[in-house]
Amino acid sequence: ETGVTQTPRHLVMGMTNKKSLKCEQHLGHNAMYWYKQSAKKPLELMFVYSLEERVENNSVPSRFSPECPNSSHLFLHLHTLQPEDSALYLCASSQDKGSYEQYFGPGTRLTVT
Amino acid sequence: AQSVAQPEDQVNVAEGNPLTVKCTYSVSGNPYLFWYVQYPNRGLQFLLKYITGDNLVKGSYGFEAEFNKSQTSFHLKKPSALVSDSALYFCAVRAGGSQGNLIFGKGTKLSVKP
């Protein structure tokens, strides 16, 4: 295990639902990340938090809303998603934003119907 | 623009044979290069990195990678493949210097057959 946990592991939601993905890191890291992984495409960085402050938002649609209440927890709130948002959503953490190594959680497999 | 290319969607190797997973990059300035591996139903795991120094970098599980500046490549290698090496491998480059974000390739699926 990498010390980064994600819940739920699988999620099926309709386009009108509201749901949240949760990430928790037990490593004492200061930076946390959300990535989107789609088949045969590069990982897409969505958001970066450093010391609980959002430092990156890579042109992500507003139907994705991140929240970082403390340095150990990261949420991704979802509402009115589209079928093309179906993907594996990965959370990662690193000691600091400039650290070389990132530690990834197992991901949440999201299916939007 | 910074980018990473993994030209092969899949690499098939027989167990015991050497393996190579290719990666080329485009980055301004000195590159910071990484390899990550993703096993089924797991997140990505760090394998190795090149920051500076020796062009041959050794990492976890017997993997190594060779930095070639003239060819802008960072191919992942292992002398003798194991069935358990079967996984998805991602090459990444750090964009924008030491504080930049990681830019990942699309991944290469490695399949090692007995």
mmCIF file of C-alpha atoms in Angstrom:
data_model
loop_
_atom_site.group_PDB
_atom_site.id
_atom_site.type_symbol
_atom_site.label_atom_id
_atom_site.label_comp_id
_atom_site.label_asym_id
_atom_site.label_seq_id
_atom_site.Cartn_x
_atom_site.Cartn_y
_atom_site.Cartn_z
ATOM 1 C CA GLU A 1 0.000 0.000 0.000
ATOM 2 C CA THR A 2 1.181 3.516 -0.777
ATOM 3 C CA GLY A 3 -0.372 5.295 2.200
ATOM 4 C CA VAL A 4 -3.011 6.979 0.046
ATOM 5 C CA THR A 5 -6.562 5.665 0.250
ATOM 6 C CA GLN A 6 -9.538 6.504 -1.926
ATOM 7 C CA THR A 7 -13.245 5.859 -1.442
ATOM 8 C CA PRO A 8 -15.367 4.647 -3.011
ATOM 9 C CA ARG A 9 -13.416 2.356 -5.310
ATOM 10 C CA HIS A 10 -16.310 2.182 -7.766
ATOM 11 C CA LEU A 11 -19.119 4.634 -8.385
ATOM 12 C CA VAL A 12 -22.003 4.627 -10.827
ATOM 13 C CA MET A 13 -24.011 7.809 -11.022
ATOM 14 C CA GLY A 14 -26.612 9.369 -13.214
ATOM 15 C CA MET A 15 -26.103 12.649 -14.942
ATOM 16 C CA THR A 16 -28.290 14.497 -12.440
ATOM 17 C CA ASN A 17 -26.740 13.041 -9.299
ATOM 18 C CA LYS A 18 -24.381 14.679 -6.857
ATOM 19 C CA LYS A 19 -21.601 12.576 -5.376
ATOM 20 C CA SER A 20 -18.191 13.045 -3.789
ATOM 21 C CA LEU A 21 -14.902 11.214 -4.058
ATOM 22 C CA LYS A 22 -12.694 11.074 -0.996
ATOM 23 C CA CYS A 23 -8.932 10.785 -0.708
ATOM 24 C CA GLU A 24 -6.893 10.466 2.464
ATOM 25 C CA GLN A 25 -3.133 10.327 2.817
ATOM 26 C CA HIS A 26 -1.366 8.996 5.901
ATOM 27 C CA LEU A 27 2.106 10.169 4.925
ATOM 28 C CA GLY A 28 2.272 13.651 6.369
ATOM 29 C CA HIS A 29 2.547 15.170 2.918
ATOM 30 C CA ASN A 30 1.814 18.792 2.113
ATOM 31 C CA ALA A 31 0.709 18.518 -1.511
ATOM 32 C CA MET A 32 -2.233 16.612 -2.976
ATOM 33 C CA TYR A 33 -3.434 16.095 -6.537
ATOM 34 C CA TRP A 34 -6.413 14.894 -8.545
ATOM 35 C CA TYR A 35 -5.784 13.181 -11.891
ATOM 36 C CA LYS A 36 -8.166 11.776 -14.486
ATOM 37 C CA GLN A 37 -7.134 8.570 -16.233
ATOM 38 C CA SER A 38 -8.922 7.568 -19.431
ATOM 39 C CA ALA A 39 -8.019 4.556 -21.544
ATOM 40 C CA LYS A 40 -5.105 5.104 -23.944
ATOM 41 C CA LYS A 41 -4.780 8.754 -22.980
ATOM 42 C CA PRO A 42 -2.177 10.473 -20.833
ATOM 43 C CA LEU A 43 -3.038 11.138 -17.246
ATOM 44 C CA GLU A 44 -4.687 14.519 -16.994
ATOM 45 C CA LEU A 45 -3.800 16.670 -14.022
ATOM 46 C CA MET A 46 -6.976 18.287 -12.722
ATOM 47 C CA PHE A 47 -6.149 20.064 -9.464
ATOM 48 C CA VAL A 48 -3.173 20.641 -7.199
ATOM 49 C CA TYR A 49 -3.311 21.633 -3.553
ATOM 50 C CA SER A 50 -0.304 22.758 -1.568
ATOM 51 C CA LEU A 51 -0.715 23.315 2.186
ATOM 52 C CA GLU A 52 -4.491 23.154 1.698
ATOM 53 C CA GLU A 53 -4.453 25.941 -0.859
ATOM 54 C CA ARG A 54 -5.446 25.288 -4.462
ATOM 55 C CA VAL A 55 -2.487 26.188 -6.633
ATOM 56 C CA GLU A 56 -3.527 24.639 -9.947
ATOM 57 C CA ASN A 57 -6.784 24.271 -11.795
ATOM 58 C CA ASN A 58 -6.135 22.902 -15.250
ATOM 59 C CA SER A 59 -9.194 24.205 -17.075
ATOM 60 C CA VAL A 60 -11.428 21.656 -15.415
ATOM 61 C CA PRO A 61 -15.205 22.120 -15.920
ATOM 62 C CA SER A 62 -17.054 23.553 -12.952
ATOM 63 C CA ARG A 63 -19.049 20.342 -12.572
ATOM 64 C CA PHE A 64 -15.915 19.113 -10.766
ATOM 65 C CA SER A 65 -15.353 20.924 -7.497
ATOM 66 C CA PRO A 66 -12.373 20.080 -5.250
ATOM 67 C CA GLU A 67 -12.139 20.630 -1.531
ATOM 68 C CA CYS A 68 -9.130 20.265 0.754
ATOM 69 C CA PRO A 69 -10.232 20.772 4.387
ATOM 70 C CA ASN A 70 -6.811 19.810 5.778
ATOM 71 C CA SER A 71 -3.514 18.492 4.514
ATOM 72 C CA SER A 72 -4.581 14.849 4.899
ATOM 73 C CA HIS A 73 -7.904 14.936 3.074
ATOM 74 C CA LEU A 74 -8.964 15.822 -0.431
ATOM 75 C CA PHE A 75 -12.430 15.623 -1.926
ATOM 76 C CA LEU A 76 -13.779 15.873 -5.443
ATOM 77 C CA HIS A 77 -17.428 16.901 -5.544
ATOM 78 C CA LEU A 78 -19.292 15.874 -8.668
ATOM 79 C CA HIS A 79 -22.565 17.200 -10.061
ATOM 80 C CA THR A 80 -24.376 17.059 -13.397
ATOM 81 C CA LEU A 81 -21.622 15.010 -14.985
ATOM 82 C CA GLN A 82 -21.530 13.839 -18.583
ATOM 83 C CA PRO A 83 -20.925 10.291 -19.863
ATOM 84 C CA GLU A 84 -17.505 11.378 -21.162
ATOM 85 C CA ASP A 85 -16.510 12.034 -17.553
ATOM 86 C CA SER A 86 -16.455 8.294 -16.959
ATOM 87 C CA ALA A 87 -12.857 7.431 -16.054
ATOM 88 C CA LEU A 88 -10.546 6.400 -13.264
ATOM 89 C CA TYR A 89 -9.940 9.286 -10.888
ATOM 90 C CA LEU A 90 -6.624 9.106 -9.098
ATOM 91 C CA CYS A 91 -5.536 10.992 -6.037
ATOM 92 C CA ALA A 92 -1.850 11.493 -5.280
ATOM 93 C CA SER A 93 0.256 13.207 -2.655
ATOM 94 C CA SER A 94 3.845 14.326 -2.322
ATOM 95 C CA GLN A 95 5.934 15.745 0.484
ATOM 96 C CA ASP A 96 5.792 19.167 -1.143
ATOM 97 C CA LYS A 97 4.681 20.425 -4.546
ATOM 98 C CA GLY A 98 8.263 20.306 -5.790
ATOM 99 C CA SER A 99 8.992 16.804 -4.510
ATOM 100 C CA TYR A 100 10.146 14.334 -7.133
ATOM 101 C CA GLU A 101 8.009 11.378 -6.116
ATOM 102 C CA GLN A 102 4.240 11.271 -5.964
ATOM 103 C CA TYR A 103 2.320 8.574 -4.145
ATOM 104 C CA PHE A 104 -0.922 7.477 -5.762
ATOM 105 C CA GLY A 105 -4.090 5.987 -4.385
ATOM 106 C CA PRO A 106 -5.824 3.072 -6.106
ATOM 107 C CA GLY A 107 -8.365 5.319 -7.773
ATOM 108 C CA THR A 108 -12.138 5.553 -8.040
ATOM 109 C CA ARG A 109 -13.649 3.997 -11.162
ATOM 110 C CA LEU A 110 -16.471 6.374 -12.102
ATOM 111 C CA THR A 111 -19.212 5.490 -14.556
ATOM 112 C CA VAL A 112 -21.708 8.162 -15.555
ATOM 113 C CA THR A 113 -24.921 6.805 -17.041
ATOM 114 C CA ALA B 1 5.350 22.818 -25.212
ATOM 115 C CA GLN B 2 6.433 20.101 -22.825
ATOM 116 C CA SER B 3 5.367 16.619 -23.841
ATOM 117 C CA VAL B 4 6.047 12.931 -23.470
ATOM 118 C CA ALA B 5 5.560 10.278 -26.117
ATOM 119 C CA GLN B 6 5.283 6.560 -25.594
ATOM 120 C CA PRO B 7 5.105 5.214 -29.146
ATOM 121 C CA GLU B 8 3.983 1.700 -28.250
ATOM 122 C CA ASP B 9 0.553 0.897 -26.859
ATOM 123 C CA GLN B 10 1.706 -2.600 -25.962
ATOM 124 C CA VAL B 11 4.962 -4.509 -25.645
ATOM 125 C CA ASN B 12 5.015 -8.305 -25.558
ATOM 126 C CA VAL B 13 8.002 -10.143 -24.139
ATOM 127 C CA ALA B 14 8.752 -13.725 -23.205
ATOM 128 C CA GLU B 15 9.745 -14.362 -19.626
ATOM 129 C CA GLY B 16 13.513 -14.270 -19.196
ATOM 130 C CA ASN B 17 14.066 -12.052 -22.220
ATOM 131 C CA PRO B 18 15.200 -8.446 -21.957
ATOM 132 C CA LEU B 19 12.534 -5.783 -22.226
ATOM 133 C CA THR B 20 12.508 -2.176 -23.374
ATOM 134 C CA VAL B 21 9.666 0.298 -23.053
ATOM 135 C CA LYS B 22 10.268 3.428 -25.081
ATOM 136 C CA CYS B 23 9.815 7.046 -24.104
ATOM 137 C CA THR B 24 10.784 10.298 -25.786
ATOM 138 C CA TYR B 25 10.275 13.739 -24.412
ATOM 139 C CA SER B 26 10.174 17.376 -25.377
ATOM 140 C CA VAL B 27 11.001 19.928 -22.722
ATOM 141 C CA SER B 28 12.723 23.267 -22.502
ATOM 142 C CA GLY B 29 15.693 23.334 -20.195
ATOM 143 C CA ASN B 30 17.052 20.366 -18.301
ATOM 144 C CA PRO B 31 14.615 17.474 -18.128
ATOM 145 C CA TYR B 32 13.420 15.803 -14.969
ATOM 146 C CA LEU B 33 12.258 12.347 -16.087
ATOM 147 C CA PHE B 34 10.325 9.618 -14.311
ATOM 148 C CA TRP B 35 8.885 6.147 -14.773
ATOM 149 C CA TYR B 36 5.812 4.921 -12.942
ATOM 150 C CA VAL B 37 4.138 1.507 -13.043
ATOM 151 C CA GLN B 38 0.465 0.694 -12.573
ATOM 152 C CA TYR B 39 -0.601 -2.823 -11.688
ATOM 153 C CA PRO B 40 -4.232 -3.862 -12.248
ATOM 154 C CA ASN B 41 -6.675 -2.136 -9.882
ATOM 155 C CA ARG B 42 -3.876 -0.148 -8.285
ATOM 156 C CA GLY B 43 -2.614 3.393 -8.424
ATOM 157 C CA LEU B 44 0.684 4.377 -10.007
ATOM 158 C CA GLN B 45 3.898 3.481 -8.230
ATOM 159 C CA PHE B 46 7.177 5.338 -8.641
ATOM 160 C CA LEU B 47 9.911 3.272 -10.302
ATOM 161 C CA LEU B 48 12.828 5.596 -10.921
ATOM 162 C CA LYS B 49 13.872 9.104 -11.865
ATOM 163 C CA TYR B 50 16.571 10.986 -13.712
ATOM 164 C CA ILE B 51 17.463 14.430 -12.433
ATOM 165 C CA THR B 52 21.171 14.781 -13.169
ATOM 166 C CA GLY B 53 24.349 12.730 -13.198
ATOM 167 C CA ASP B 54 24.844 9.224 -14.578
ATOM 168 C CA ASN B 55 22.785 8.567 -17.686
ATOM 169 C CA LEU B 56 21.910 5.060 -16.503
ATOM 170 C CA VAL B 57 19.467 5.182 -13.631
ATOM 171 C CA LYS B 58 18.578 2.137 -11.554
ATOM 172 C CA GLY B 59 15.208 1.770 -9.884
ATOM 173 C CA SER B 60 12.866 -0.644 -8.167
ATOM 174 C CA TYR B 61 12.259 -4.282 -9.126
ATOM 175 C CA GLY B 62 15.425 -4.509 -11.243
ATOM 176 C CA PHE B 63 14.374 -1.839 -13.720
ATOM 177 C CA GLU B 64 16.714 0.744 -15.139
ATOM 178 C CA ALA B 65 16.420 3.576 -17.614
ATOM 179 C CA GLU B 66 18.886 5.262 -19.895
ATOM 180 C CA PHE B 67 18.803 8.990 -20.448
ATOM 181 C CA ASN B 68 19.923 9.972 -23.942
ATOM 182 C CA LYS B 69 20.050 13.709 -24.392
ATOM 183 C CA SER B 70 20.830 13.704 -28.111
ATOM 184 C CA GLN B 71 17.863 11.461 -28.854
ATOM 185 C CA THR B 72 15.674 13.034 -26.147
ATOM 186 C CA SER B 73 14.822 9.562 -24.929
ATOM 187 C CA PHE B 74 14.443 7.844 -21.587
ATOM 188 C CA HIS B 75 13.768 4.190 -22.340
ATOM 189 C CA LEU B 76 12.933 1.775 -19.543
ATOM 190 C CA LYS B 77 14.814 -1.512 -19.536
ATOM 191 C CA LYS B 78 15.158 -4.736 -17.648
ATOM 192 C CA PRO B 79 17.645 -7.506 -18.483
ATOM 193 C CA SER B 80 15.314 -10.406 -17.719
ATOM 194 C CA ALA B 81 11.529 -9.974 -17.679
ATOM 195 C CA LEU B 82 9.228 -11.647 -15.172
ATOM 196 C CA VAL B 83 5.557 -12.511 -15.630
ATOM 197 C CA SER B 84 4.886 -10.321 -12.595
ATOM 198 C CA ASP B 85 6.281 -7.320 -14.511
ATOM 199 C CA SER B 86 3.108 -7.317 -16.619
ATOM 200 C CA ALA B 87 1.526 -3.921 -15.988
ATOM 201 C CA LEU B 88 0.974 -0.464 -17.445
ATOM 202 C CA TYR B 89 4.077 1.729 -17.545
ATOM 203 C CA PHE B 90 4.018 5.510 -17.651
ATOM 204 C CA CYS B 91 6.829 7.845 -18.543
ATOM 205 C CA ALA B 92 6.628 11.393 -17.176
ATOM 206 C CA VAL B 93 8.512 14.634 -17.417
ATOM 207 C CA ARG B 94 8.460 17.517 -15.008
ATOM 208 C CA ALA B 95 7.487 20.684 -16.771
ATOM 209 C CA GLY B 96 8.535 24.127 -15.723
ATOM 210 C CA GLY B 97 11.585 23.296 -13.676
ATOM 211 C CA SER B 98 11.833 21.806 -10.212
ATOM 212 C CA GLN B 99 8.407 23.053 -9.118
ATOM 213 C CA GLY B 100 6.583 22.076 -12.271
ATOM 214 C CA ASN B 101 3.843 19.512 -12.625
ATOM 215 C CA LEU B 102 4.317 16.032 -13.987
ATOM 216 C CA ILE B 103 3.282 15.487 -17.598
ATOM 217 C CA PHE B 104 2.569 11.832 -18.280
ATOM 218 C CA GLY B 105 2.633 9.789 -21.447
ATOM 219 C CA LYS B 106 -0.376 7.675 -22.383
ATOM 220 C CA GLY B 107 1.173 4.523 -21.011
ATOM 221 C CA THR B 108 2.506 1.294 -22.470
ATOM 222 C CA LYS B 109 1.037 -2.049 -21.531
ATOM 223 C CA LEU B 110 3.748 -4.618 -20.913
ATOM 224 C CA SER B 111 2.744 -8.244 -21.258
ATOM 225 C CA VAL B 112 5.246 -10.890 -20.200
ATOM 226 C CA LYS B 113 4.351 -14.446 -21.188
ATOM 227 C CA PRO B 114 5.747 -17.582 -19.533
#
